[in-house]
Amino acid sequence: MECSAPSPEKDPEHGGDEEVMSEVHLGCPPGFSGPHISRFTICLSLPHDVASSRHIHGSEEEALETHTLEFDDDGDLLLPRRTKNAQLSCDSYSVRIQHNITSSIPNVGLQVWRAELVLSDFILHKALCSSEFHGVIALELGAGTGLVGLLLARIANTVFLTDHGNEILDNCEKNVQLNFGLLNYQATIHVRELDWFNCWPPKAEIGEAPCTQRYSWTFREIEDAENASLLLAADVIYSDELTDAFFSTLERLMSRGSTKVLYMALEKRYNFSLSDLDVVANGYSHFRSYFRDDDEIESLESVSMPKFVGKRMDISQIPQYVREYERGHDVEIWQIQYCGPKQETSVTRG
């Protein structure tokens, strides 16, 4: 099957009607282009148990189908408590994700992308092997289908799933509803609008947001987001303009409130360059220009310190817990931290 990815030369605001297709097509019927629900199997068993653990546990599947949805006063989903004797590292379970098979470039968040699945493996590995992410407040930038944040919500305290455009946000909220039976009772999930081309913080609505603005922020939510310790992003780098806007938002967000760390997954996308007369990853090069490697910092003068420092994670040490995809060789995960000056917090009223 031939697949295409977003062109790094395309303006994300004016992508037109050109259709692109992700490399991930789990169970997609031939010629079907509308919304499709795929099941992703999460297998947390040891390697020698993989073959015997691919069946889905009936109790978790039943919870997905029969539990009644409940919402708090702000309209956010209240997630059911998992029983105390239930172990997080059960053999396997499935996550249901509604996604498109193709989309226009501005709506690529409707699709599932390879880097999203690799970052999901990373989150699952952290959850199994450490308590680093347990009870955190987290914000995902460009959440798309919401898969990464939904997996994190099993162990986090609060998760903000942010993206731009009602179609993408509606689809993300649908995926929250499809998977509420798998998520940790303690996690509050907020699906919120965040346009990187507008400065952080977003405008806060006074009182309850009307239905037409259901993805708007409240003052309390902005405060909680600025006190998040964990930021996530997957496959959000595919145009230089978008990369600039992303790091502008990142600087504003990471310079306020608590100290934060970003884990960002991306796939190198290669194109033939007339200026270089070679196949190069221009979008990746522009992304890398925004930060220095962690091992370079000690040799830099204080006056030339960058605003961001990055460390590439060794994903070869991370097992593949999400079964239905090929990881490939061009996906990377970066740990990025902010080392610039801190800013005062302020909230704009809507």
C-alpha positions in Angstrom: 0.0 0.0 0.0 1.4 3.4 -0.9 1.2 6.0 1.8 2.0 9.7 2.0 2.8 12.0 4.9 2.2 15.7 5.3 4.6 17.7 3.1 7.0 19.9 5.0 6.6 22.6 2.4 2.8 23.0 3.0 1.3 25.8 5.0 -0.7 24.3 7.8 -3.2 27.1 7.7 -3.8 26.9 3.9 -3.4 23.2 3.1 -6.3 23.2 0.7 -8.1 20.0 -0.1 -5.0 17.8 -0.8 -5.5 14.4 0.9 -2.8 12.7 2.8 -2.7 9.2 4.3 -1.0 7.9 7.4 1.1 4.7 7.3 -1.2 3.3 10.0 -4.3 1.5 8.6 -5.3 -0.9 11.2 -8.3 -2.9 9.9 -9.3 -0.2 7.5 -11.6 -1.5 4.6 -10.3 -0.8 1.1 -11.6 2.4 -0.4 -13.1 3.6 2.9 -12.2 7.2 3.7 -14.6 8.2 6.4 -14.3 7.8 10.2 -13.3 4.3 11.2 -12.9 2.7 14.6 -9.8 0.6 15.1 -8.9 -1.6 18.1 -5.3 -1.4 19.2 -4.2 -4.3 21.4 -2.0 -3.3 24.4 0.0 -6.3 25.4 1.9 -5.9 28.7 3.1 -9.5 29.1 6.7 -10.7 29.1 7.9 -11.6 25.6 7.4 -15.4 26.0 3.8 -14.8 27.0 2.9 -12.6 24.1 1.3 -15.3 22.0 -1.0 -16.4 24.8 -2.0 -13.0 25.9 -3.4 -11.5 22.7 -7.0 -12.2 23.7 -8.9 -9.4 25.2 -10.0 -9.7 28.9 -13.7 -10.0 29.0 -14.2 -7.9 32.1 -12.5 -4.8 30.6 -14.4 -5.3 27.3 -17.7 -5.5 29.2 -16.8 -2.3 31.1 -16.3 -0.5 27.8 -19.7 -1.5 26.6 -22.0 -1.3 29.6 -20.8 1.5 32.0 -22.9 4.6 32.2 -21.2 7.9 31.3 -21.2 10.5 34.0 -20.0 14.1 33.8 -19.0 16.8 36.4 -20.4 20.3 36.6 -18.0 21.5 34.0 -19.0 18.8 31.5 -15.8 16.8 31.9 -16.0 13.0 32.0 -15.9 11.3 35.4 -14.0 8.1 35.0 -14.9 4.9 36.9 -12.6 3.7 39.7 -10.7 0.5 38.9 -10.9 -2.1 41.6 -8.0 -2.2 44.1 -7.1 -5.7 43.3 -7.0 -5.0 39.5 -3.4 -4.9 38.3 -2.3 -2.3 35.8 0.0 -4.8 34.1 -2.8 -7.2 33.0 -1.9 -9.4 30.1 -3.7 -7.4 27.5 -6.5 -5.0 26.8 -7.7 -3.0 23.7 -8.2 0.6 23.1 -10.7 1.8 20.5 -9.8 4.8 18.4 -12.0 6.6 15.9 -9.8 8.0 13.1 -9.9 8.9 9.5 -8.0 6.9 6.9 -7.2 10.0 4.8 -7.6 13.7 5.6 -6.6 17.2 4.3 -3.4 18.5 5.7 -5.0 20.9 8.3 -6.9 17.9 9.6 -4.1 15.3 9.9 -5.0 15.1 13.6 -7.9 12.9 12.5 -5.5 10.2 11.6 -3.3 7.8 13.7 0.4 8.3 13.0 3.4 6.1 13.7 5.1 8.5 16.1 1.9 8.5 18.1 2.1 4.8 18.6 5.8 4.9 19.5 5.1 7.6 22.1 2.3 5.3 23.4 4.8 2.5 23.9 7.1 5.0 25.8 4.2 6.0 28.1 3.2 2.4 28.8 6.9 1.5 29.5 7.2 4.4 32.0 4.0 3.4 33.7 5.2 -0.2 34.1 8.7 0.4 35.1 8.6 3.6 37.3 6.2 5.8 39.2 7.5 9.0 37.4 4.1 9.6 35.7 1.8 8.5 38.5 -0.5 11.2 39.7 0.9 13.9 37.3 -0.8 16.8 35.7 -0.1 16.4 32.0 -0.8 18.4 28.8 -0.6 16.9 25.3 0.1 19.4 22.4 -1.5 18.4 19.1 -3.2 15.5 20.7 -5.1 14.4 17.5 -7.0 11.2 18.2 -6.0 11.4 21.9 -4.5 7.9 22.1 -1.3 8.9 24.0 -3.1 11.0 26.6 -5.8 8.3 27.1 -3.1 5.7 28.0 -1.5 8.2 30.3 -4.9 8.9 32.0 -4.7 5.4 33.5 -2.1 6.6 36.0 -2.2 10.4 35.9 -4.2 12.9 38.0 -5.2 15.3 35.2 -4.7 15.2 31.4 -5.3 18.0 29.0 -5.8 16.9 25.4 -5.3 20.0 23.2 -5.6 20.6 19.5 -7.1 23.0 17.0 -10.4 22.8 15.2 -13.8 21.5 16.2 -13.6 18.5 13.9 -10.4 17.2 15.5 -11.6 18.1 19.0 -15.0 16.4 18.5 -13.2 13.2 17.3 -10.8 13.3 20.3 -13.7 13.7 22.7 -15.4 10.7 21.0 -12.3 8.6 21.7 -12.4 9.6 25.4 -16.0 8.3 25.5 -15.1 5.1 23.7 -12.5 4.2 26.2 -13.7 5.4 29.6 -13.8 1.8 31.0 -10.0 1.6 30.7 -9.1 4.8 32.5 -8.0 5.5 36.0 -10.7 7.0 38.2 -8.4 9.7 39.5 -7.8 11.2 36.1 -9.8 14.2 34.9 -9.6 14.6 31.2 -10.1 18.0 29.5 -10.4 18.3 25.7 -9.4 21.8 25.0 -8.7 24.1 22.0 -5.2 25.4 21.7 -4.0 27.3 18.6 -0.3 27.6 18.5 -0.5 30.7 16.3 -2.1 32.5 19.2 -0.1 33.3 22.3 -0.4 31.2 25.5 -2.3 31.5 27.7 -5.6 31.1 25.8 -8.6 33.3 26.7 -10.5 32.1 29.7 -14.2 32.0 29.7 -16.1 33.5 32.7 -18.5 31.1 34.2 -19.7 28.0 32.4 -18.8 27.9 28.7 -21.8 27.7 26.3 -22.2 24.6 24.2 -20.7 26.4 21.2 -17.5 27.0 23.2 -17.3 23.6 24.9 -13.5 23.4 24.3 -12.8 26.8 25.9 -10.6 27.1 29.0 -11.5 28.2 32.5 -9.2 30.2 34.7 -8.7 27.2 37.0 -7.8 24.9 34.0 -5.2 27.4 32.7 -3.6 27.5 36.2 -3.6 23.7 36.4 -2.0 23.5 32.9 0.7 25.9 33.9 1.4 23.7 36.9 1.7 20.6 34.8 5.0 18.7 35.1 4.6 16.6 31.9 4.1 17.7 28.3 3.6 15.4 25.4 3.6 15.7 21.6 3.6 13.2 18.7 4.2 13.9 15.0 3.4 17.6 15.2 6.5 18.7 13.1 5.8 18.7 9.4 6.1 22.4 8.3 8.6 25.1 9.4 5.7 27.6 10.1 4.1 25.1 12.5 7.4 24.3 14.1 8.0 28.0 14.8 4.5 28.3 16.3 5.0 25.1 18.4 8.2 26.3 20.0 6.7 29.8 20.6 3.8 28.2 22.5 6.2 25.8 24.2 8.4 28.7 25.5 5.4 30.6 26.8 4.0 27.5 28.5 7.3 26.1 30.0 8.4 29.5 31.3 5.4 29.8 33.5 4.3 27.9 36.6 6.0 24.6 37.5 9.1 23.1 35.9 8.1 20.9 33.0 9.6 18.3 30.8 8.4 17.6 27.2 8.6 14.1 25.6 8.2 14.5 21.9 8.0 11.8 19.2 8.5 12.6 15.6 9.2 10.8 12.3 11.9 12.1 10.0 10.3 12.9 6.6 12.6 13.0 3.6 12.2 15.1 0.5 14.4 15.8 -2.5 15.9 19.3 -2.1 16.8 21.2 -5.3 19.2 23.4 -3.3 21.0 20.4 -1.8 20.5 18.1 -4.8 19.9 15.4 -2.3 17.2 13.7 -0.2 17.1 15.6 3.1 14.8 16.0 6.1 14.4 19.7 6.1 11.5 19.8 8.6 13.7 17.8 11.0 16.6 20.1 10.6 14.5 23.1 11.4 13.1 21.3 14.5 16.7 20.6 15.7 17.7 24.2 15.3 15.5 25.1 18.3 17.6 23.3 21.0 21.0 22.0 21.8 21.9 18.4 22.8 22.2 17.8 26.5 25.8 16.7 26.2 26.8 20.0 24.5 25.6 22.3 27.3 28.7 22.0 29.6 30.9 23.4 26.9 28.8 26.4 26.2 29.4 29.9 27.6 26.5 31.2 29.8 25.8 34.0 27.3 25.2 31.5 24.5 22.9 29.2 26.5 19.9 28.1 24.4 16.3 28.3 25.6 15.8 24.6 25.1 17.9 21.5 25.8 17.1 18.2 24.3 18.1 14.6 24.9 17.3 11.8 22.4 15.8 8.8 24.1 17.0 5.3 23.2 13.8 3.7 22.0 15.5 0.4 21.2 15.2 -0.3 24.9 11.4 0.2 24.9 9.3 -2.9 24.1 6.5 -2.6 21.6 3.4 -2.9 23.7 1.0 -1.7 21.0 0.9 -4.7 18.7 -0.6 -3.5 15.4 2.1 -1.4 13.8 5.6 -1.5 12.3 7.9 0.8 14.3 10.3 1.5 11.4 13.7 3.3 11.8 12.9 7.0 11.4 10.9 7.7 14.6 12.7 9.5 17.4 11.6 10.5 20.9 13.2 13.6 22.4 13.2 14.8 26.0 13.1 18.6 25.9 13.5 21.0 28.8 13.3 24.8 29.0 16.3 26.7 30.5 15.4 30.3 29.7 14.0 33.0 32.1 10.7 32.4 33.9 7.7 34.6 33.3 4.9 35.9 35.5 1.5 34.2 35.1 -1.5 36.1 33.8 -4.8 35.1 32.3 -6.7 36.9 29.6 -10.5 37.0 30.1 -12.7 35.9 27.2 
